[in-house]
Structures are given as C-alpha cells and as structure tokens.
Amino acid sequence: MGASQVVTRFAPSPTGFLHIGGARTALFNYLFARHHGGKFLLRIEDTDRARSTEPAIAAILDGLTWLDFNWDGEVVYQFARAARHAEVANQLLAAGHAYRCYATAEELDAMRAAQRAAKLPMRYDGRWRDRADWPADQPFVIRLRAPQTGSVTIDDLVQGPVTVANAELDDMVLLRSDGTPTYMLAVVVDDHDMGVTHVIRGDDHLNNAFRQLALIRALEWPEPAYAHIPLIHGADGAKLSKRHGALGVDAYRDAMGMLPEAVENYLLRLGWGHGDDEIISRAEAVAWFDLSAVGRGPSRFDMKKLESVNGHYMRAADDSRLVALISPRVEAGIGRALGAADHDILQRSMAELKKRAPNLNDLASSSLFYLRTRPIPMDDAAQRLLASTPIALLSQARQQFAGLEDWSAATVEAAARALAEASGVKLGQLAQPLRAAVTGATQSPGLFEVVETLGRDETLGRIDDALATMQRAAHPDAHQADVD
RNA sequence: GGUCCCUUCGUCUAGCGGUCUAGGACGUCGCCCUUUCACGGCGAAAACACGGGUUCGAUUCCCGUAGGGAUCACCA
C-alpha cells in the first residue's frame, strides 16, 4: 500500500512567525494526512538567506507543537538541499529543457518598463531561449524552456478544474546567477524527493502551480494532486497579512490566552463545514475532514466567534490544567509566587470561575480576589454599593455568620436568607453588599461558593474591613482622633 | 492592466433542481432562570449580489454585469 500512501507537507518560509493562515494550512494538511492514514511532513523553506531567521524557525515549530499538529519524520531544511536543486537544474540544462540566460537585471527592467508602457503583459521575452553564443565569464541564470503553446489544466481538489494557456507563462528562473535555486525549483524538487502526493497550500500559490507543473513534466516526474485553500481575511475584508496586524499563533496563546483546541476548532470551521456541527473534536475532525467540503472563497476572521469557541473549551477544560495555565498570570497579578494554599484555592474555585471567562487572561484576573491579602482592593462600583448600605445590616450578617456551627455554602446561605427575611429586605439587598465586602467587586461567582472557598476567618475578616471603612466614612471626626 | 479564482443573514457556514415561507453557529435585541456576572433555556430581527437564459420548476446548471480576492521577481 506504500505507493498509494498519502503524503502531505506544510512548508512555511521562516521570514516571520507562524501566522493564523499558516496554522490553518498546516491543520488541513495534518487532517488530510491523518484521515487517509498517510504522512504529514514539515519543510522549512529557508532559501531566502537574507530574510530567514532562527527565531522564526523556532516560533513555527513552537506554534505547531502548541497546536499539536505533529509532523512525521525529521524537519527538512530546504537550504541544506541546494546542491540537489542545482543538480536537477543542470540535468534539465543537459537535456535541453532549460537554457542559460545572460540578461542583466538592467536589461530585464528595461524590458518590463517597455512592456508596461505598451500595456503588454510583463513576461520574460525569451531573448536567450534559442541562443548559444554564450559570453565567457559572464554570470547567467538557468531558465526553464517552458512550452509556449497549448494549455494546462489542474484538477484542483478545492478550486475544481482550472485552465491556463501556456502562452501566459514565461520561462522562469530555476537557478540564480549565484548558483542558488529559486523557490519554484526547490519546491518541485523537494516535494518530489519527499514523496509528496498532495500539495495543500494557500490560494496565493494557485498561479504557481502551473509553472511548477511545467517543470514537473519536463522532469517526467509524477504529478501531485493540488488543493489551493482560500486565504483568511481580516474583519475588514482585506488580506490578513503581517502588515494588517496578522498575529502569530503565540499571540493567541499568550496575549489573548486562547486554548489550542479552540484555535484549532475555530480554524477548522473557517472555510470548512460538516453539516451543522460547530464543536468538533480532533478525532471527529480526522474522521470527517475532506478537501471537497472546503469553501472556495476567502473567509473573514471573526475574533468574537473565536472567543466564543474558546469559552466553550475553557468550560470543558480540566480544572487543574487551567490552574497551571493561569498560574504565571495570577502571580503577575498579585505580585508574589503562589504557594500550596493558593493553588488549593484556585483549584477549588476553578469550576465556578471557568464558567464566566472567555480566555485565560480574564480567568486569571477573575481569580485574583481569592488570593489577595486583606484589606483587599475595592472597585468603584463596590465602594458605591457599600456606601449606600446600612451598617447595621452588614454588621448583623457578620454576627450571624460568626455564630454558625458549620461553615459551608449551604449554611451561610441559610443564615443570609433568614437574616434578609427578618430584616424585611430581599436577599439581593444583603448579598450584593456582602459580595462587595468579600470580593471587592459587584460581579463574581456565586457568593456562597466564594465564601465557602475563602473560609470563615477570611470571610469575617473581609467583612470587618468593609465595616471599618463604612464606619470611618460615617464618622470622619472620630476617625480623625484615632489618627492623631 | 493581463491571467486566474470567488460571491447564501453583519461574520462563519448548511444547502449539491422541487424537502426553502432558506437551516445552524457567533454577534445583536427581548424574555426566562437567578444573590451579581456568567452559564443555561426560550424567542426575535437578519441572506440566496444583479440581469439574462436552460428547465414543468432554480439558492442550486449555463452566460453576462457588478463587486471582492489572488498573481504577474535572479521573494517565498
């Protein structure tokens, strides 16, 4: 079955970080290979020595690892294969499928300027195609002797049959004058040598496919199947390029606090669908993925939907995993390292907290109040609420709670309800001030769950703090005397 | 400009000639649940770009128009 095994590859150029569009291309390659029980290879296209960087390579590998798109075998570095690329170019030259071109950059610029002025398509005019009067000691490039008549049709697995006349294509450069290969040559040679059967890549390469096919035919190599997937656009409909603020996947992980499975699920649904399914597991994705269901038009990136999907996976995530993920953020928030007791509190509060956090950042900040040392900071809304609360009500609650036999969400709630009824107020009129006192905010997880997690001493202490502040506000003079 | 590609609610999509008074999701709005915020539940507004064909019948097929995108390097 070896000959029919599917082999895909993801081939990013390390000139920037792994952006969201690249991540989706990787995902589709990964899923297609896994669906067919084939291989998913990774190749770093670092032939542009000036723009390729080590940090970019690291970021790409890091991003793929984070997303759990595991590639098979060793990473192939394209630049290391330059000798093989040159070998193929020379082989083509010897066979007459390629030729030497001595045109200088200035000559080509002039040629294009003339074409532009005459409103003609800008193509290499083949001025060295049939010449053999090669000047000695002059630099030259090797160009493909491409067919000039007829046409080529690619049965693209996503775009359908696409035909281009050979007359539209010119003789592309295979080997530069410095002996290094161009992208067109390198891709074709590497895909062939790596046994790639399905080339799944961005739509921006569709035009390249025709040139590459001409090269493959000259070499008489097997032709891979092509699938050109539409690009991802920004919310404004413009291309989601680096200069338009496209971010690396690390930004989704770090700055935005997304979960990898959420990013994966969102990316999968962007441009692909399986009936009405929205939440799709990795296993389902592998089982269901097929290229024919990939849409043909570009789709816009919707941050709101990503957050929604992320919220879903946050709620589904394991509590201890979330605690581990937010710990660094929490430590930064409270300005100290977390101890065992802190982890314990986070662990116990996670079930409630994760229901209302769309991302890890919000989850981390929403957990801070549990860990702060008294007196805890109070936000404006909480301060205003306490200022309009009768001191006696809060004071009574404090007394009732202090006298409780057992300390649990249920017992505290029962006491609070009893007090509210006895005082003739709605539960909310008592619960909200208590929430403000205990959490420092007017929004939080269920008050009684919070109180149980915090424990009796901490809860009573925080109420005392609030009471003291309220009394100070009510009797500024008495307080003044204390200070002096 | 040449070539190629695309076009269903604001956004992502379902739909592969009649099942469409076009379904789902996010977002928006309303209601419910409720100690707050979320979660959850219920409901509402919201789309087949336009014009011609083909057909008994077009969201679905074909052709134009418009709009959008990609690409035209000794960059990948």
mmCIF file of C-alpha atoms in Angstrom, chain A residues 34-305:
data_model
loop_
_atom_site.group_PDB
_atom_site.id
_atom_site.type_symbol
_atom_site.label_atom_id
_atom_site.label_comp_id
_atom_site.label_asym_id
_atom_site.label_seq_id
_atom_site.Cartn_x
_atom_site.Cartn_y
_atom_site.Cartn_z
ATOM 1 C CA ARG A 34 -4.312 11.588 9.221
ATOM 2 C CA HIS A 35 -7.701 10.985 7.617
ATOM 3 C CA HIS A 36 -6.024 8.878 4.945
ATOM 4 C CA GLY A 37 -3.607 7.227 7.293
ATOM 5 C CA GLY A 38 -0.757 8.934 5.498
ATOM 6 C CA LYS A 39 2.145 11.133 6.463
ATOM 7 C CA PHE A 40 2.327 14.806 7.333
ATOM 8 C CA LEU A 41 5.771 16.262 6.669
ATOM 9 C CA LEU A 42 7.305 19.583 7.644
ATOM 10 C CA ARG A 43 9.714 21.514 5.477
ATOM 11 C CA ILE A 44 11.236 24.865 6.331
ATOM 12 C CA GLU A 45 11.753 26.915 3.182
ATOM 13 C CA ASP A 46 14.774 28.893 4.205
ATOM 14 C CA THR A 47 16.339 29.514 0.832
ATOM 15 C CA ASP A 48 15.924 33.250 1.244
ATOM 16 C CA ARG A 49 19.020 33.670 3.368
ATOM 17 C CA ALA A 50 18.514 37.353 3.928
ATOM 18 C CA ARG A 51 15.048 37.031 5.388
ATOM 19 C CA SER A 52 15.101 33.646 7.102
ATOM 20 C CA THR A 53 15.778 33.754 10.814
ATOM 21 C CA GLU A 54 16.356 31.268 13.604
ATOM 22 C CA PRO A 55 13.741 32.848 15.896
ATOM 23 C CA ALA A 56 11.185 32.477 13.125
ATOM 24 C CA ILE A 57 12.011 28.796 12.710
ATOM 25 C CA ALA A 58 11.717 28.295 16.452
ATOM 26 C CA ALA A 59 8.401 30.129 16.535
ATOM 27 C CA ILE A 60 6.991 27.979 13.754
ATOM 28 C CA LEU A 61 7.992 24.724 15.399
ATOM 29 C CA ASP A 62 6.733 26.054 18.723
ATOM 30 C CA GLY A 63 3.399 27.048 17.249
ATOM 31 C CA LEU A 64 2.862 23.706 15.537
ATOM 32 C CA THR A 65 3.774 21.902 18.724
ATOM 33 C CA TRP A 66 1.385 24.012 20.763
ATOM 34 C CA LEU A 67 -1.409 23.223 18.337
ATOM 35 C CA ASP A 68 -0.410 19.572 18.478
ATOM 36 C CA PHE A 69 -0.005 19.235 14.724
ATOM 37 C CA ASN A 70 2.645 16.576 14.993
ATOM 38 C CA TRP A 71 4.638 16.085 11.866
ATOM 39 C CA ASP A 72 6.178 12.810 10.789
ATOM 40 C CA GLY A 73 9.896 12.315 10.486
ATOM 41 C CA GLU A 74 12.613 14.928 10.594
ATOM 42 C CA VAL A 75 12.117 18.541 9.618
ATOM 43 C CA VAL A 76 13.514 19.160 6.137
ATOM 44 C CA TYR A 77 15.505 22.350 5.729
ATOM 45 C CA GLN A 78 15.369 23.464 2.146
ATOM 46 C CA PHE A 79 18.588 25.426 2.082
ATOM 47 C CA ALA A 80 20.545 22.329 3.013
ATOM 48 C CA ARG A 81 19.372 20.746 -0.210
ATOM 49 C CA ALA A 82 20.703 23.473 -2.527
ATOM 50 C CA ALA A 83 23.219 21.131 -4.145
ATOM 51 C CA ARG A 84 20.465 18.715 -5.125
ATOM 52 C CA HIS A 85 18.424 21.581 -6.569
ATOM 53 C CA ALA A 86 21.384 22.730 -8.657
ATOM 54 C CA GLU A 87 21.922 19.166 -9.777
ATOM 55 C CA VAL A 88 18.376 18.971 -11.107
ATOM 56 C CA ALA A 89 18.725 22.334 -12.833
ATOM 57 C CA ASN A 90 21.861 21.169 -14.598
ATOM 58 C CA GLN A 91 20.195 17.912 -15.505
ATOM 59 C CA LEU A 92 17.435 19.930 -17.159
ATOM 60 C CA LEU A 93 20.041 22.051 -18.890
ATOM 61 C CA ALA A 94 21.794 18.982 -20.257
ATOM 62 C CA ALA A 95 18.520 17.552 -21.503
ATOM 63 C CA GLY A 96 17.635 20.779 -23.291
ATOM 64 C CA HIS A 97 14.664 21.513 -21.059
ATOM 65 C CA ALA A 98 16.401 24.552 -19.674
ATOM 66 C CA TYR A 99 18.806 27.126 -21.009
ATOM 67 C CA ARG A 100 21.273 29.772 -19.975
ATOM 68 C CA CYS A 101 20.071 33.352 -19.844
ATOM 69 C CA TYR A 102 22.645 36.134 -19.664
ATOM 70 C CA ALA A 103 20.180 39.008 -19.439
ATOM 71 C CA THR A 104 21.178 41.511 -16.756
ATOM 72 C CA ALA A 105 18.858 42.998 -14.182
ATOM 73 C CA GLU A 106 19.036 46.318 -16.017
ATOM 74 C CA GLU A 107 18.054 44.710 -19.305
ATOM 75 C CA LEU A 108 15.105 42.968 -17.695
ATOM 76 C CA ASP A 109 13.987 46.171 -16.002
ATOM 77 C CA ALA A 110 14.078 47.950 -19.336
ATOM 78 C CA MET A 111 12.156 45.133 -20.942
ATOM 79 C CA ARG A 112 9.411 45.313 -18.316
ATOM 80 C CA ALA A 113 9.249 49.078 -18.495
ATOM 81 C CA ALA A 114 8.711 48.841 -22.244
ATOM 82 C CA GLN A 115 6.033 46.201 -21.756
ATOM 83 C CA ARG A 116 4.319 48.280 -19.144
ATOM 84 C CA ALA A 117 4.403 51.337 -21.405
ATOM 85 C CA ALA A 118 2.931 49.323 -24.254
ATOM 86 C CA LYS A 119 0.327 47.886 -21.863
ATOM 87 C CA LEU A 120 1.536 44.418 -22.629
ATOM 88 C CA PRO A 121 1.693 41.656 -20.063
ATOM 89 C CA MET A 122 5.023 41.646 -18.296
ATOM 90 C CA ARG A 123 6.821 38.455 -19.130
ATOM 91 C CA TYR A 124 10.339 37.388 -19.923
ATOM 92 C CA ASP A 125 10.554 37.579 -23.686
ATOM 93 C CA GLY A 126 12.757 34.521 -24.198
ATOM 94 C CA ARG A 127 15.655 36.514 -25.618
ATOM 95 C CA TRP A 128 18.175 33.815 -24.673
ATOM 96 C CA ARG A 129 15.929 30.854 -25.275
ATOM 97 C CA ASP A 130 17.477 29.895 -28.586
ATOM 98 C CA ARG A 131 20.898 31.427 -28.372
ATOM 99 C CA ALA A 132 24.139 29.577 -27.900
ATOM 100 C CA ASP A 133 26.606 32.431 -28.283
ATOM 101 C CA TRP A 134 27.310 32.444 -24.581
ATOM 102 C CA PRO A 135 29.669 35.170 -23.444
ATOM 103 C CA ALA A 136 32.603 33.875 -21.442
ATOM 104 C CA ASP A 137 32.941 34.756 -17.772
ATOM 105 C CA GLN A 138 29.531 36.388 -17.598
ATOM 106 C CA PRO A 139 27.015 35.443 -14.883
ATOM 107 C CA PHE A 140 23.896 33.665 -16.092
ATOM 108 C CA VAL A 141 20.757 32.123 -14.719
ATOM 109 C CA ILE A 142 19.177 28.877 -15.805
ATOM 110 C CA ARG A 143 15.645 29.226 -17.110
ATOM 111 C CA LEU A 144 13.098 26.539 -17.864
ATOM 112 C CA ARG A 145 12.308 26.089 -21.537
ATOM 113 C CA ALA A 146 8.562 26.094 -20.926
ATOM 114 C CA PRO A 147 6.009 25.058 -23.541
ATOM 115 C CA GLN A 148 4.693 28.078 -25.453
ATOM 116 C CA THR A 149 1.559 26.644 -26.956
ATOM 117 C CA GLY A 150 -1.353 24.667 -25.640
ATOM 118 C CA SER A 151 -2.683 24.903 -22.131
ATOM 119 C CA VAL A 152 -2.514 23.196 -18.777
ATOM 120 C CA THR A 153 -5.474 22.154 -16.668
ATOM 121 C CA ILE A 154 -5.179 21.410 -13.000
ATOM 122 C CA ASP A 155 -7.964 19.484 -11.330
ATOM 123 C CA ASP A 156 -7.656 21.301 -8.072
ATOM 124 C CA LEU A 157 -9.236 19.413 -5.204
ATOM 125 C CA VAL A 158 -10.701 22.623 -3.822
ATOM 126 C CA GLN A 159 -10.972 25.011 -6.752
ATOM 127 C CA GLY A 160 -12.038 22.489 -9.356
ATOM 128 C CA PRO A 161 -10.574 22.367 -12.857
ATOM 129 C CA VAL A 162 -8.541 25.457 -13.657
ATOM 130 C CA THR A 163 -7.013 26.030 -17.057
ATOM 131 C CA VAL A 164 -4.251 28.395 -18.059
ATOM 132 C CA ALA A 165 -2.780 28.862 -21.540
ATOM 133 C CA ASN A 166 0.929 28.179 -21.754
ATOM 134 C CA ALA A 167 1.278 31.450 -23.627
ATOM 135 C CA GLU A 168 0.511 33.175 -20.319
ATOM 136 C CA LEU A 169 3.539 31.680 -18.672
ATOM 137 C CA ASP A 170 7.123 32.698 -19.306
ATOM 138 C CA ASP A 171 10.415 30.916 -18.866
ATOM 139 C CA MET A 172 11.001 31.123 -15.139
ATOM 140 C CA VAL A 173 14.370 31.218 -13.478
ATOM 141 C CA LEU A 174 15.365 27.900 -11.937
ATOM 142 C CA LEU A 175 18.886 28.641 -10.756
ATOM 143 C CA ARG A 176 20.077 32.120 -9.878
ATOM 144 C CA SER A 177 23.319 33.537 -11.148
ATOM 145 C CA ASP A 178 24.907 32.809 -7.787
ATOM 146 C CA GLY A 179 24.005 29.140 -8.219
ATOM 147 C CA THR A 180 21.226 29.072 -5.628
ATOM 148 C CA PRO A 181 17.826 27.637 -6.518
ATOM 149 C CA THR A 182 14.644 29.666 -6.794
ATOM 150 C CA TYR A 183 11.556 28.771 -4.848
ATOM 151 C CA MET A 184 9.935 27.226 -7.936
ATOM 152 C CA LEU A 185 12.755 24.768 -8.445
ATOM 153 C CA ALA A 186 13.249 23.989 -4.773
ATOM 154 C CA VAL A 187 9.580 23.265 -4.151
ATOM 155 C CA VAL A 188 9.251 20.914 -7.068
ATOM 156 C CA VAL A 189 12.425 19.012 -6.287
ATOM 157 C CA ASP A 190 11.711 18.754 -2.573
ATOM 158 C CA ASP A 191 8.100 17.720 -2.994
ATOM 159 C CA HIS A 192 9.225 15.026 -5.380
ATOM 160 C CA ASP A 193 12.071 13.807 -3.226
ATOM 161 C CA MET A 194 9.874 13.786 -0.143
ATOM 162 C CA GLY A 195 7.236 11.768 -1.961
ATOM 163 C CA VAL A 196 4.529 14.387 -1.505
ATOM 164 C CA THR A 197 1.288 13.229 -3.109
ATOM 165 C CA HIS A 198 -0.992 16.118 -2.164
ATOM 166 C CA VAL A 199 0.052 19.737 -2.217
ATOM 167 C CA ILE A 200 -2.347 21.612 0.054
ATOM 168 C CA ARG A 201 -1.475 25.272 0.356
ATOM 169 C CA GLY A 202 -2.779 28.816 0.223
ATOM 170 C CA ASP A 203 -4.711 30.082 -2.748
ATOM 171 C CA ASP A 204 -1.933 32.568 -3.428
ATOM 172 C CA HIS A 205 0.049 29.672 -4.891
ATOM 173 C CA LEU A 206 -2.548 28.633 -7.433
ATOM 174 C CA ASN A 207 -0.827 30.514 -10.248
ATOM 175 C CA ASN A 208 2.489 28.988 -9.254
ATOM 176 C CA ALA A 209 1.077 25.519 -9.683
ATOM 177 C CA PHE A 210 1.026 25.877 -13.469
ATOM 178 C CA ARG A 211 4.669 26.851 -13.610
ATOM 179 C CA GLN A 212 5.598 24.080 -11.259
ATOM 180 C CA LEU A 213 3.673 21.576 -13.298
ATOM 181 C CA ALA A 214 5.602 22.581 -16.411
ATOM 182 C CA LEU A 215 8.784 21.845 -14.523
ATOM 183 C CA ILE A 216 7.484 18.523 -13.232
ATOM 184 C CA ARG A 217 6.509 17.459 -16.750
ATOM 185 C CA ALA A 218 9.937 18.393 -18.099
ATOM 186 C CA LEU A 219 11.412 16.190 -15.414
ATOM 187 C CA GLU A 220 8.872 13.470 -16.172
ATOM 188 C CA TRP A 221 8.098 13.122 -12.507
ATOM 189 C CA PRO A 222 4.722 12.018 -11.114
ATOM 190 C CA GLU A 223 2.339 14.921 -10.683
ATOM 191 C CA PRO A 224 0.958 15.579 -7.213
ATOM 192 C CA ALA A 225 -2.682 16.449 -6.600
ATOM 193 C CA TYR A 226 -3.230 20.095 -5.753
ATOM 194 C CA ALA A 227 -5.595 21.742 -3.307
ATOM 195 C CA HIS A 228 -5.470 25.518 -3.015
ATOM 196 C CA ILE A 229 -7.345 26.739 0.005
ATOM 197 C CA PRO A 230 -8.699 30.280 0.201
ATOM 198 C CA LEU A 231 -6.893 32.839 2.270
ATOM 199 C CA ILE A 232 -8.129 34.222 5.546
ATOM 200 C CA HIS A 233 -9.044 37.881 5.523
ATOM 201 C CA GLY A 234 -9.326 40.339 8.352
ATOM 202 C CA ALA A 235 -12.657 41.590 9.659
ATOM 203 C CA ASP A 236 -12.489 44.428 7.138
ATOM 204 C CA GLY A 237 -12.207 42.005 4.246
ATOM 205 C CA ALA A 238 -8.617 42.894 3.459
ATOM 206 C CA LYS A 239 -5.973 40.246 3.393
ATOM 207 C CA LEU A 240 -4.823 39.209 6.820
ATOM 208 C CA SER A 241 -1.182 39.929 6.197
ATOM 209 C CA LYS A 242 1.521 40.872 8.636
ATOM 210 C CA ARG A 243 1.178 44.493 7.854
ATOM 211 C CA HIS A 244 -2.538 44.358 8.534
ATOM 212 C CA GLY A 245 -1.931 43.215 12.047
ATOM 213 C CA ALA A 246 -1.970 39.486 11.499
ATOM 214 C CA LEU A 247 -0.624 37.865 14.604
ATOM 215 C CA GLY A 248 1.449 34.817 15.266
ATOM 216 C CA VAL A 249 -0.227 31.897 16.980
ATOM 217 C CA ASP A 250 1.876 32.711 20.028
ATOM 218 C CA ALA A 251 -0.170 35.885 20.389
ATOM 219 C CA TYR A 252 -3.344 33.834 20.552
ATOM 220 C CA ARG A 253 -1.754 31.687 23.212
ATOM 221 C CA ASP A 254 -0.056 34.400 25.279
ATOM 222 C CA ALA A 255 -1.565 37.819 24.684
ATOM 223 C CA MET A 256 -5.103 36.537 24.186
ATOM 224 C CA GLY A 257 -5.000 33.467 26.390
ATOM 225 C CA MET A 258 -6.574 31.034 23.975
ATOM 226 C CA LEU A 259 -6.599 27.261 24.278
ATOM 227 C CA PRO A 260 -5.011 25.384 21.352
ATOM 228 C CA GLU A 261 -8.012 23.146 20.790
ATOM 229 C CA ALA A 262 -10.198 26.252 20.498
ATOM 230 C CA VAL A 263 -7.936 27.821 17.902
ATOM 231 C CA GLU A 264 -7.902 24.539 16.025
ATOM 232 C CA ASN A 265 -11.680 24.163 16.122
ATOM 233 C CA TYR A 266 -12.197 27.741 15.012
ATOM 234 C CA LEU A 267 -9.713 27.435 12.172
ATOM 235 C CA LEU A 268 -11.279 24.185 11.049
ATOM 236 C CA ARG A 269 -14.716 25.772 10.796
ATOM 237 C CA LEU A 270 -13.318 28.766 8.948
ATOM 238 C CA GLY A 271 -13.753 27.701 5.361
ATOM 239 C CA TRP A 272 -14.884 24.189 6.070
ATOM 240 C CA GLY A 273 -18.085 22.739 7.384
ATOM 241 C CA HIS A 274 -19.647 19.444 8.318
ATOM 242 C CA GLY A 275 -23.397 19.971 8.419
ATOM 243 C CA ASP A 276 -24.428 21.971 11.455
ATOM 244 C CA ASP A 277 -21.541 20.819 13.610
ATOM 245 C CA GLU A 278 -19.723 23.592 15.419
ATOM 246 C CA ILE A 279 -17.785 21.955 18.210
ATOM 247 C CA ILE A 280 -15.642 19.299 16.617
ATOM 248 C CA SER A 281 -13.083 17.185 18.403
ATOM 249 C CA ARG A 282 -9.729 16.229 16.935
ATOM 250 C CA ALA A 283 -10.933 12.663 16.429
ATOM 251 C CA GLU A 284 -14.063 13.825 14.647
ATOM 252 C CA ALA A 285 -12.047 16.243 12.532
ATOM 253 C CA VAL A 286 -9.745 13.450 11.404
ATOM 254 C CA ALA A 287 -12.697 11.218 10.630
ATOM 255 C CA TRP A 288 -14.703 13.865 8.798
ATOM 256 C CA PHE A 289 -12.189 16.081 7.063
ATOM 257 C CA ASP A 290 -12.230 16.159 3.315
ATOM 258 C CA LEU A 291 -10.990 18.702 0.821
ATOM 259 C CA SER A 292 -14.182 18.738 -1.230
ATOM 260 C CA ALA A 293 -16.024 20.483 1.616
ATOM 261 C CA VAL A 294 -13.518 23.322 1.783
ATOM 262 C CA GLY A 295 -15.101 26.560 0.603
ATOM 263 C CA ARG A 296 -13.683 28.336 -2.416
ATOM 264 C CA GLY A 297 -13.949 31.940 -1.337
ATOM 265 C CA PRO A 298 -11.853 33.734 1.257
ATOM 266 C CA SER A 299 -13.349 33.982 4.728
ATOM 267 C CA ARG A 300 -13.053 36.684 7.323
ATOM 268 C CA PHE A 301 -11.518 36.225 10.693
ATOM 269 C CA ASP A 302 -14.044 36.768 13.489
ATOM 270 C CA MET A 303 -12.493 37.326 16.889
ATOM 271 C CA LYS A 304 -15.876 37.192 18.640
ATOM 272 C CA LYS A 305 -16.558 33.718 17.391
#
